[in-house]
Tab-separated table of C-alpha atoms and ligand atoms in Angstrom:
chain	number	residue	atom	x	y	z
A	1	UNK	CA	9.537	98.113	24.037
A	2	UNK	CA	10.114	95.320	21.520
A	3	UNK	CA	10.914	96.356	17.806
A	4	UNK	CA	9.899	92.845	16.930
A	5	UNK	CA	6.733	93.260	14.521
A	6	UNK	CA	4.620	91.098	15.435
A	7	UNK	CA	1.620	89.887	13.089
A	8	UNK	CA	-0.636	86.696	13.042
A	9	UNK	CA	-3.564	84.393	12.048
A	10	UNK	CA	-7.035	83.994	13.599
A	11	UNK	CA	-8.921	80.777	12.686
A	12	UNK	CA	-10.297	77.791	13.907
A	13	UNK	CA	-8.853	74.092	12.612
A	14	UNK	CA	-5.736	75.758	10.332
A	15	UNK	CA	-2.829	73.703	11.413
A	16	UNK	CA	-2.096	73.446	7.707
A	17	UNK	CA	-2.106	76.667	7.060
A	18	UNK	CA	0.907	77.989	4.894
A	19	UNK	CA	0.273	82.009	6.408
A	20	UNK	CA	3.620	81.667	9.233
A	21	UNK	CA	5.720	79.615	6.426
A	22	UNK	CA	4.648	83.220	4.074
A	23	UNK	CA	5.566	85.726	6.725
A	24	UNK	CA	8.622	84.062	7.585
A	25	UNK	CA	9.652	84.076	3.741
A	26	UNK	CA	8.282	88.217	3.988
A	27	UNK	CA	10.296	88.746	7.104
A	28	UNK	CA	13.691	87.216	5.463
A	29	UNK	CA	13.385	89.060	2.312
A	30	UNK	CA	12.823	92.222	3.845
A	31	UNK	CA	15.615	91.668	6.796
A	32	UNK	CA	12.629	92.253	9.255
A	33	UNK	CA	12.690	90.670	13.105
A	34	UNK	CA	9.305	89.885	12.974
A	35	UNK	CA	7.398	87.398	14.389
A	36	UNK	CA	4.105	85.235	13.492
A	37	UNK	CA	1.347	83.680	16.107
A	38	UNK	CA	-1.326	81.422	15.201
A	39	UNK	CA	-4.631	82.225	17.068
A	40	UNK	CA	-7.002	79.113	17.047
A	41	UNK	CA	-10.270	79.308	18.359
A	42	UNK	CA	-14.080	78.410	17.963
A	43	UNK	CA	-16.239	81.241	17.149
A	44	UNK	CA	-17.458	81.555	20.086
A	45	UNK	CA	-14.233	82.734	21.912
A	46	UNK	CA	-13.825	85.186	19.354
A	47	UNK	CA	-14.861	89.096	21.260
A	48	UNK	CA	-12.801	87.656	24.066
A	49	UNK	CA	-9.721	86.520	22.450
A	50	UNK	CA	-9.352	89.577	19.770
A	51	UNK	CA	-9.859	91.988	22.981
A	52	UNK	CA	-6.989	90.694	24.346
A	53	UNK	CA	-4.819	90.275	21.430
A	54	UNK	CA	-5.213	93.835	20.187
A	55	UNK	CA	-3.587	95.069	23.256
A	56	UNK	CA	-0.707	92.727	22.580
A	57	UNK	CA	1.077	95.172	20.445
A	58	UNK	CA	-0.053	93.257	17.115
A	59	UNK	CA	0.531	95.205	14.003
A	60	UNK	CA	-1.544	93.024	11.759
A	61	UNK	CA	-3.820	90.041	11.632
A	62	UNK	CA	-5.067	87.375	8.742
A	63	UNK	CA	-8.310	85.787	9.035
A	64	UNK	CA	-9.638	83.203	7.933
A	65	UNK	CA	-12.487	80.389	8.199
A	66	UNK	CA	-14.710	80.861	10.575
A	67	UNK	CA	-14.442	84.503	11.625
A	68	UNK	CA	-14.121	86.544	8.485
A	69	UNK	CA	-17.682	87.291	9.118
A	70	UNK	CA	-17.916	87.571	12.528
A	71	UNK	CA	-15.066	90.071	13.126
A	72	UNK	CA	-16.348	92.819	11.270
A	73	UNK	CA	-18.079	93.953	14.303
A	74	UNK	CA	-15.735	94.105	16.267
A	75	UNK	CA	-13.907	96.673	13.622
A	76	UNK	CA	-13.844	100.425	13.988
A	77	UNK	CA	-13.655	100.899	10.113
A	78	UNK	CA	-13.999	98.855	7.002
A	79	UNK	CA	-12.929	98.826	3.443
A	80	UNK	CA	-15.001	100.051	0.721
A	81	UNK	CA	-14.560	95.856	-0.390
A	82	UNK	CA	-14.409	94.142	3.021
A	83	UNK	CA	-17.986	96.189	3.071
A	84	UNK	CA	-19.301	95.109	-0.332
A	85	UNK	CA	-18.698	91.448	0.438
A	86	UNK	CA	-19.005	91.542	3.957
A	87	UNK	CA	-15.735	89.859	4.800
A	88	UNK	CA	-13.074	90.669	6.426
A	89	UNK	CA	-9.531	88.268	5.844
A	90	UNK	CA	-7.290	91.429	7.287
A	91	UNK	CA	-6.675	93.430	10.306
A	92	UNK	CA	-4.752	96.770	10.423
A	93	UNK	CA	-4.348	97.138	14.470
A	94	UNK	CA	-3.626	101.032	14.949
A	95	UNK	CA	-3.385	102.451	18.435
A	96	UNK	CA	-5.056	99.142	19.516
A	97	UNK	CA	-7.916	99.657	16.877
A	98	UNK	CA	-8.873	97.059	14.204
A	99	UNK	CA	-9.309	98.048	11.000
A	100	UNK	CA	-10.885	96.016	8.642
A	101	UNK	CA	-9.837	95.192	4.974
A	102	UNK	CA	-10.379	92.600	2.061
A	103	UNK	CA	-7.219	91.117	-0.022
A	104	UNK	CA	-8.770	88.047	-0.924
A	105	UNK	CA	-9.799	89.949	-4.054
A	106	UNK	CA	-6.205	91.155	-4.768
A	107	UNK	CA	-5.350	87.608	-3.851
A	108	UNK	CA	-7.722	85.684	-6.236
A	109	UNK	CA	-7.643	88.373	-9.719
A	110	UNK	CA	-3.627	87.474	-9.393
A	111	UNK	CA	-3.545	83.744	-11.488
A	112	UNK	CA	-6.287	84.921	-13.661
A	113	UNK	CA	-4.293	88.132	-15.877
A	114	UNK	CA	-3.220	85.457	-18.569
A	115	UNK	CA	-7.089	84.042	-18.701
A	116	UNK	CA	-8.825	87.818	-18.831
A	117	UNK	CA	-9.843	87.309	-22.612
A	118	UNK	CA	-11.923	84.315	-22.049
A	119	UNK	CA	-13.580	86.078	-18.805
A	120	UNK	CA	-14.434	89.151	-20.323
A	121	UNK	CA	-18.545	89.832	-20.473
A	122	UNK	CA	-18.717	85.613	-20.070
A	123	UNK	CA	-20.604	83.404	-17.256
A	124	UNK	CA	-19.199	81.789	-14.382
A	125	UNK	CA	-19.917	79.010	-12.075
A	126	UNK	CA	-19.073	79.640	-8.420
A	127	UNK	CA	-19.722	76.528	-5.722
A	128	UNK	CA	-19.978	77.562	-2.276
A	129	UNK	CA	-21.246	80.819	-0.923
A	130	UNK	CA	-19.328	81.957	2.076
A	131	UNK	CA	-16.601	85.113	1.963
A	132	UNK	CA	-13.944	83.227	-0.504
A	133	UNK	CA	-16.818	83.103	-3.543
A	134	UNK	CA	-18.106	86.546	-2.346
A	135	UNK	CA	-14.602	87.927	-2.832
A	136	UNK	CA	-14.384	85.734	-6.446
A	137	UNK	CA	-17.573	86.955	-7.719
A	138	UNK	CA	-16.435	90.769	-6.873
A	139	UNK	CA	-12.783	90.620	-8.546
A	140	UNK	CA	-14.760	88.502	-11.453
A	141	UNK	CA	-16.997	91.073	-12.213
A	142	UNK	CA	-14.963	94.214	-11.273
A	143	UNK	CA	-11.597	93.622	-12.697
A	144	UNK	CA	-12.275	90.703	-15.560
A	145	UNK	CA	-15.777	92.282	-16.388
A	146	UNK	CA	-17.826	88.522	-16.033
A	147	UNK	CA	-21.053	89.279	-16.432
A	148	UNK	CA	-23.178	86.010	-15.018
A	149	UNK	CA	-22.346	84.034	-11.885
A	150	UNK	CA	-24.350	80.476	-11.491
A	151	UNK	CA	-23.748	80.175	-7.495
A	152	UNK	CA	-24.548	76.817	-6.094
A	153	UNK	CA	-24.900	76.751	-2.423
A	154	UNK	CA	-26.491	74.326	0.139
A	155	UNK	CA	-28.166	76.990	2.463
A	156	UNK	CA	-31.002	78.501	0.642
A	157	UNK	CA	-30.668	81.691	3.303
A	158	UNK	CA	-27.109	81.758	2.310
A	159	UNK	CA	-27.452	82.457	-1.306
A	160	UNK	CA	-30.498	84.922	-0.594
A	161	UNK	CA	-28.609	86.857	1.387
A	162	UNK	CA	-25.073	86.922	-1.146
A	163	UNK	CA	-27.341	88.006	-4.073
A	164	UNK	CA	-29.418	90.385	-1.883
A	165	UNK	CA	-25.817	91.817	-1.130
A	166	UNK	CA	-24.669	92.192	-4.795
A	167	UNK	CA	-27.890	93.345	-6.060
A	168	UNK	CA	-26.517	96.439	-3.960
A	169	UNK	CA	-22.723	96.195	-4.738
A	170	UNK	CA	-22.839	95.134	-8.275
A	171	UNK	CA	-25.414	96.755	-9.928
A	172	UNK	CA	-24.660	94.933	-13.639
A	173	UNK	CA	-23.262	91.429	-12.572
A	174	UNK	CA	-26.766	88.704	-13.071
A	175	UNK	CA	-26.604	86.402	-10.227
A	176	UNK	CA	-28.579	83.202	-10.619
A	177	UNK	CA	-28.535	80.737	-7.724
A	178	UNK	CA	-28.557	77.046	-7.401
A	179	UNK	CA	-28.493	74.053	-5.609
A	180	UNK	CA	-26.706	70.395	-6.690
A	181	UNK	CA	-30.189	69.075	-7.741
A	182	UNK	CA	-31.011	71.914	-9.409
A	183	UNK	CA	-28.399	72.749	-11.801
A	184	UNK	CA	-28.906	72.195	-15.391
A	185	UNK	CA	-26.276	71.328	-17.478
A	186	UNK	CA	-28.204	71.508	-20.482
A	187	UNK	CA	-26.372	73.893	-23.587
A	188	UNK	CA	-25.005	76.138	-20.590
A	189	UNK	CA	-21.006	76.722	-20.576
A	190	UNK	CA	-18.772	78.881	-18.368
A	191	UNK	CA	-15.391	80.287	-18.592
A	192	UNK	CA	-14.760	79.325	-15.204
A	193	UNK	CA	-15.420	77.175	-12.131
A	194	UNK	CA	-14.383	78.649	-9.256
A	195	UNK	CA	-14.098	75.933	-5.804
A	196	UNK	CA	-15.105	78.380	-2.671
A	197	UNK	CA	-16.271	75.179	-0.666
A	198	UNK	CA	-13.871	73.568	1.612
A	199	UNK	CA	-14.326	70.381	0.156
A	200	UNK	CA	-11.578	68.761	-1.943
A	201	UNK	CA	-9.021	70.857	0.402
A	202	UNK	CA	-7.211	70.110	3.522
A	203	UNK	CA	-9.543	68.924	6.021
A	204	UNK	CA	-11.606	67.449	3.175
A	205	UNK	CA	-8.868	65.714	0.324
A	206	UNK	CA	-11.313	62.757	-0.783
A	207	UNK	CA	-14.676	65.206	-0.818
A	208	UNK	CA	-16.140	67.287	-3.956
A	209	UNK	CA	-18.710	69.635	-4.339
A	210	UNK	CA	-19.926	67.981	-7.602
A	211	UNK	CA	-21.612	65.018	-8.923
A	212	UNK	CA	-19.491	62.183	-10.583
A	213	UNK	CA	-21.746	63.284	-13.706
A	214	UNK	CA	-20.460	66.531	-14.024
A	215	UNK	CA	-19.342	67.584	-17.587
A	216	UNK	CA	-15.867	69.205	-17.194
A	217	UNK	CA	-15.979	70.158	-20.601
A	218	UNK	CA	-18.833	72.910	-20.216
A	219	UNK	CA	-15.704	74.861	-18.360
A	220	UNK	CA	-12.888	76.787	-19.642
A	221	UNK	CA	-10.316	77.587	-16.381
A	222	UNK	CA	-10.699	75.817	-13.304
A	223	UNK	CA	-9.650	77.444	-10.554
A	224	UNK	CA	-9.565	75.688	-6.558
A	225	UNK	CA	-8.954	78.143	-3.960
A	226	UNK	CA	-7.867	75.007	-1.991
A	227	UNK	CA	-3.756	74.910	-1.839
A	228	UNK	CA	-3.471	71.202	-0.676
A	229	UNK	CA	-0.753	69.441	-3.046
A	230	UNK	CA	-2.714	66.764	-5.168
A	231	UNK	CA	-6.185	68.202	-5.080
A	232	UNK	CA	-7.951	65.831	-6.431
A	233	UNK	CA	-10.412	68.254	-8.175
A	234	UNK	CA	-7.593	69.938	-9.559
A	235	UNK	CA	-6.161	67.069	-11.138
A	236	UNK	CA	-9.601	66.234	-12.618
A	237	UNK	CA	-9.291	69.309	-14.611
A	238	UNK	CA	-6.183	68.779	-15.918
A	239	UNK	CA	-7.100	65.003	-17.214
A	240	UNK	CA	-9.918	67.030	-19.102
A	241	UNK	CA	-7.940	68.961	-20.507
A	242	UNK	CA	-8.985	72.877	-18.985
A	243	UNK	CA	-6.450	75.338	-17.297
A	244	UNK	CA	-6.447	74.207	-13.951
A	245	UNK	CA	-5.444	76.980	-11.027
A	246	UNK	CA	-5.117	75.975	-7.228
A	247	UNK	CA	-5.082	78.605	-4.267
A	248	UNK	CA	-1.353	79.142	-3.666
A	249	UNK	CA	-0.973	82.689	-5.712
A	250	UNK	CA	-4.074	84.083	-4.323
A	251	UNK	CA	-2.821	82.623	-0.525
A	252	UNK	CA	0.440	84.470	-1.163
A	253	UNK	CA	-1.447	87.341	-3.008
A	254	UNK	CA	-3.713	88.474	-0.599
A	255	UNK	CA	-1.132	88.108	2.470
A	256	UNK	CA	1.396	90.410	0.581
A	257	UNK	CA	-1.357	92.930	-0.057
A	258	UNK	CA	-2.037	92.406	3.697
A	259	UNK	CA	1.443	92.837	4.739
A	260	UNK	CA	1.392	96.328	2.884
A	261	UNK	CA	-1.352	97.487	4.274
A	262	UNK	CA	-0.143	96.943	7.761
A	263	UNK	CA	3.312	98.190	6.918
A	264	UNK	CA	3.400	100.173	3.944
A	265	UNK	CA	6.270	97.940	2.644
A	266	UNK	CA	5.547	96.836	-0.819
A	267	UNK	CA	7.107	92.964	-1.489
A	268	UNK	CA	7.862	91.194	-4.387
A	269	UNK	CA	5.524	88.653	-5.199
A	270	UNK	CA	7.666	85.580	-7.006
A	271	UNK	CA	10.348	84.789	-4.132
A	272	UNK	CA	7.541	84.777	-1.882
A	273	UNK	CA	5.636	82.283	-3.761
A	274	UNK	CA	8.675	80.355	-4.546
A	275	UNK	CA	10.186	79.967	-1.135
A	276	UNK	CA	6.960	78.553	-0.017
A	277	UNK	CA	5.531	76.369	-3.042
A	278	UNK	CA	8.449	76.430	-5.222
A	279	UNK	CA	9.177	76.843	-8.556
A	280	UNK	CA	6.070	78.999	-10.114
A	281	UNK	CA	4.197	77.669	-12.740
A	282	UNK	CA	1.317	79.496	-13.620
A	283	UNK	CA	-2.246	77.267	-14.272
A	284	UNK	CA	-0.098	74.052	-13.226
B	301	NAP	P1	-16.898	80.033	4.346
B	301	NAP	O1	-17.196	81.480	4.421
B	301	NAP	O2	-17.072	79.168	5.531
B	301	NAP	O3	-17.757	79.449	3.123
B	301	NAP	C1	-17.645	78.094	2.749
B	301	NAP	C2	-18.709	77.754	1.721
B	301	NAP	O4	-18.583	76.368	1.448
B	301	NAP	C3	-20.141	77.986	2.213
B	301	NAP	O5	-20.962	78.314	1.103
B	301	NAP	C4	-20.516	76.622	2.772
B	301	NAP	O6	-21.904	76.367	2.714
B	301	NAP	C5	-19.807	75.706	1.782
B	301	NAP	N1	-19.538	74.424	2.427
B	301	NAP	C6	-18.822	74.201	3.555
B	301	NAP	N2	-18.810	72.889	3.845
B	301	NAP	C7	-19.539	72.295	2.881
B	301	NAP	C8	-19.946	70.954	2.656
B	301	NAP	N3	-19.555	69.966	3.482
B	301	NAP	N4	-20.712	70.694	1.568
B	301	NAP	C9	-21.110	71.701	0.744
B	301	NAP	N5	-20.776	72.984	0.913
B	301	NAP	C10	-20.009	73.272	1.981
B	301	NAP	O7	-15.367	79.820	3.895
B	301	NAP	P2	-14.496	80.715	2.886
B	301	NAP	O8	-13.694	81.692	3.642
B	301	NAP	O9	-15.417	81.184	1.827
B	301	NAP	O10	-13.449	79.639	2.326
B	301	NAP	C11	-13.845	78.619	1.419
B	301	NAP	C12	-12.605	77.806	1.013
B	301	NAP	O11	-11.702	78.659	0.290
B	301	NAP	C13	-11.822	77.276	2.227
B	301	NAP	O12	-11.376	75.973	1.976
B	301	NAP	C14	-10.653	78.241	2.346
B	301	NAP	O13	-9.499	77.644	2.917
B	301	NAP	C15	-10.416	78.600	0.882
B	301	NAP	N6	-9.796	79.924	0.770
B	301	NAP	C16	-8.550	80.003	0.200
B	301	NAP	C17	-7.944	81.234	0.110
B	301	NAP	C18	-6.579	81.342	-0.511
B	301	NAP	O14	-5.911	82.360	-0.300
B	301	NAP	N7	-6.148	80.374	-1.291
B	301	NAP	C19	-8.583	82.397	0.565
B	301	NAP	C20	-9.861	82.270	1.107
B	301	NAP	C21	-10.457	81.018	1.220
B	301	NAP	P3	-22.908	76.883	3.863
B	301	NAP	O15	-23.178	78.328	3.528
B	301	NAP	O16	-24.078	76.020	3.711
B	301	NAP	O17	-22.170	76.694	5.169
């Protein structure tokens, strides 16, 4: 049998992922032989393909668009957080079982110590829905203590269902929900924006989840969970003047937590970062 351990990514459309380029850096500072695979598949192909690559000998898995949602059946157990938000970005594979756990909170609270001031008991504006602003609005309210989340969203059933979800998991956070045409922007400010969408990122550079119109200056921190270099929201921010935060500590941040919890081995988070984005400079 191979000593090799053997970890890897399941998504759909991530050939720019950064994950193998992180484990590699892991691997190297922790003289491991390990190895990384990216899995890329439609979410369709998804009970067959994870049936056959948790008999593989797998030790761990990322996940990421589309099938954080869709894998949790397919779990034996889950995470007190991978069940609050209902998403699922890491694997533990155990005697060919799949174990289900959430570090895109770990991930995301990381950039945000230096800002926890300005979040504390203030209101937030998340855009987009889906598991990454599920996991923002949990770390928000549970380790910066926000109290209000505007969510915009363009599925009505979408948003329902996340504030139907935290009514449940976060008993004192008020969640108001919104769409494009219906946001006011009125007196309202908020210590941060937070992009969940995919738009603005890698498969989407020239998009933006908000109108031309919208007044930058109602917001304190910006923070993209996109990691593409230029981000064009990003650099919006910064000609505005706010703290501007992209998704490179939280990608590194949630796949060391990851990397723990499949291993036990606890890794130092700054020549991670820096062998893969460089030198770090936090809110650049
Ligand atoms: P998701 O579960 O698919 O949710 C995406 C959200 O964006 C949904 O609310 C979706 O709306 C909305 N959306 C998608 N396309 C849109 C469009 N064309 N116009 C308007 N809204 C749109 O994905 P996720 O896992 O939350 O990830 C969201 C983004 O965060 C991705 O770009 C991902 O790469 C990034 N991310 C980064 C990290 C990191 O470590 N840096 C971690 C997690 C995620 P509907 O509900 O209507 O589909």
């Amino acid at each position: 049998m191979s000593s090799e351990l053997r970890v890897g990514l399941l998504g759909h459309k991530v050939a720019y992922s950064k994950s193998s380029e992180i484990f590699d850096a892991i691997f190297a500072r922790e003289k491991i032989k390990g190895s990384f695979d990216t899995f890329d598949f439609p979410s369709e192909d998804l009970p067959q393909q994870l049936a056959g690559i948790l008999k593989s000998g797998i030790k761990g898995l990322s996940v990421t668009i589309p099938h954080k949602r869709s894998v949790i059946e397919h779990m034996k157990e889950l995470s007190p957080v991978a069940r609050a938000i209902q998403a699922v970005n890491s694997v533990a594979v155990r005697n060919g079982e799949a174990y289900g756990f959430n570090t895109d909170c770990d991930g995301f609270a990381l950039p945000l110590r230096k800002h926890s001031e300005v979040l504390k008991n203030s209101s937030a504006l998340i855009l987009g829905a889906g598991g990454a602003a599920r996991a923002a609005i949990y770390s928000l309210h549970t380790d910066y203590e926000v109290k209000s989340f505007t969510v915009i969203g363009r599925t009505i059933a979408t948003l329902q269902e996340l504030k139907a979800m935290f009514r449940e998991e976060l008993e004192n956070a008020k969640i108001l929900l919104e769409t494009l045409e219906t946001l006011g922007y009125g007196d309202t400010d908020w210590s941060i924006m937070v992009n969940a969408t995919p738009l603005g990122g890698w498969n989407h550079p020239e998009e933006s989840p908000l109108p031309r119109s919208f007044p930058w200056k109602a917001v304190r921190v910006y923070y993209d969970l996109n990691y593409n270099d230029g981000n064009h929201l990003c650099q919006r921010a910064r000609e505005a003047g706010i703290a501007s935060i992209d998704g490179s500590m939280m990608l590194v941040g949630q796949a060391i937590a990851s990397f723990e919890i499949w291993t036990g081995i606890k890794v130092e988070f700054e020549p991670i970062y820096e062998a893969v984005f460089g030198q770090l400079v936090e809110g650049k």
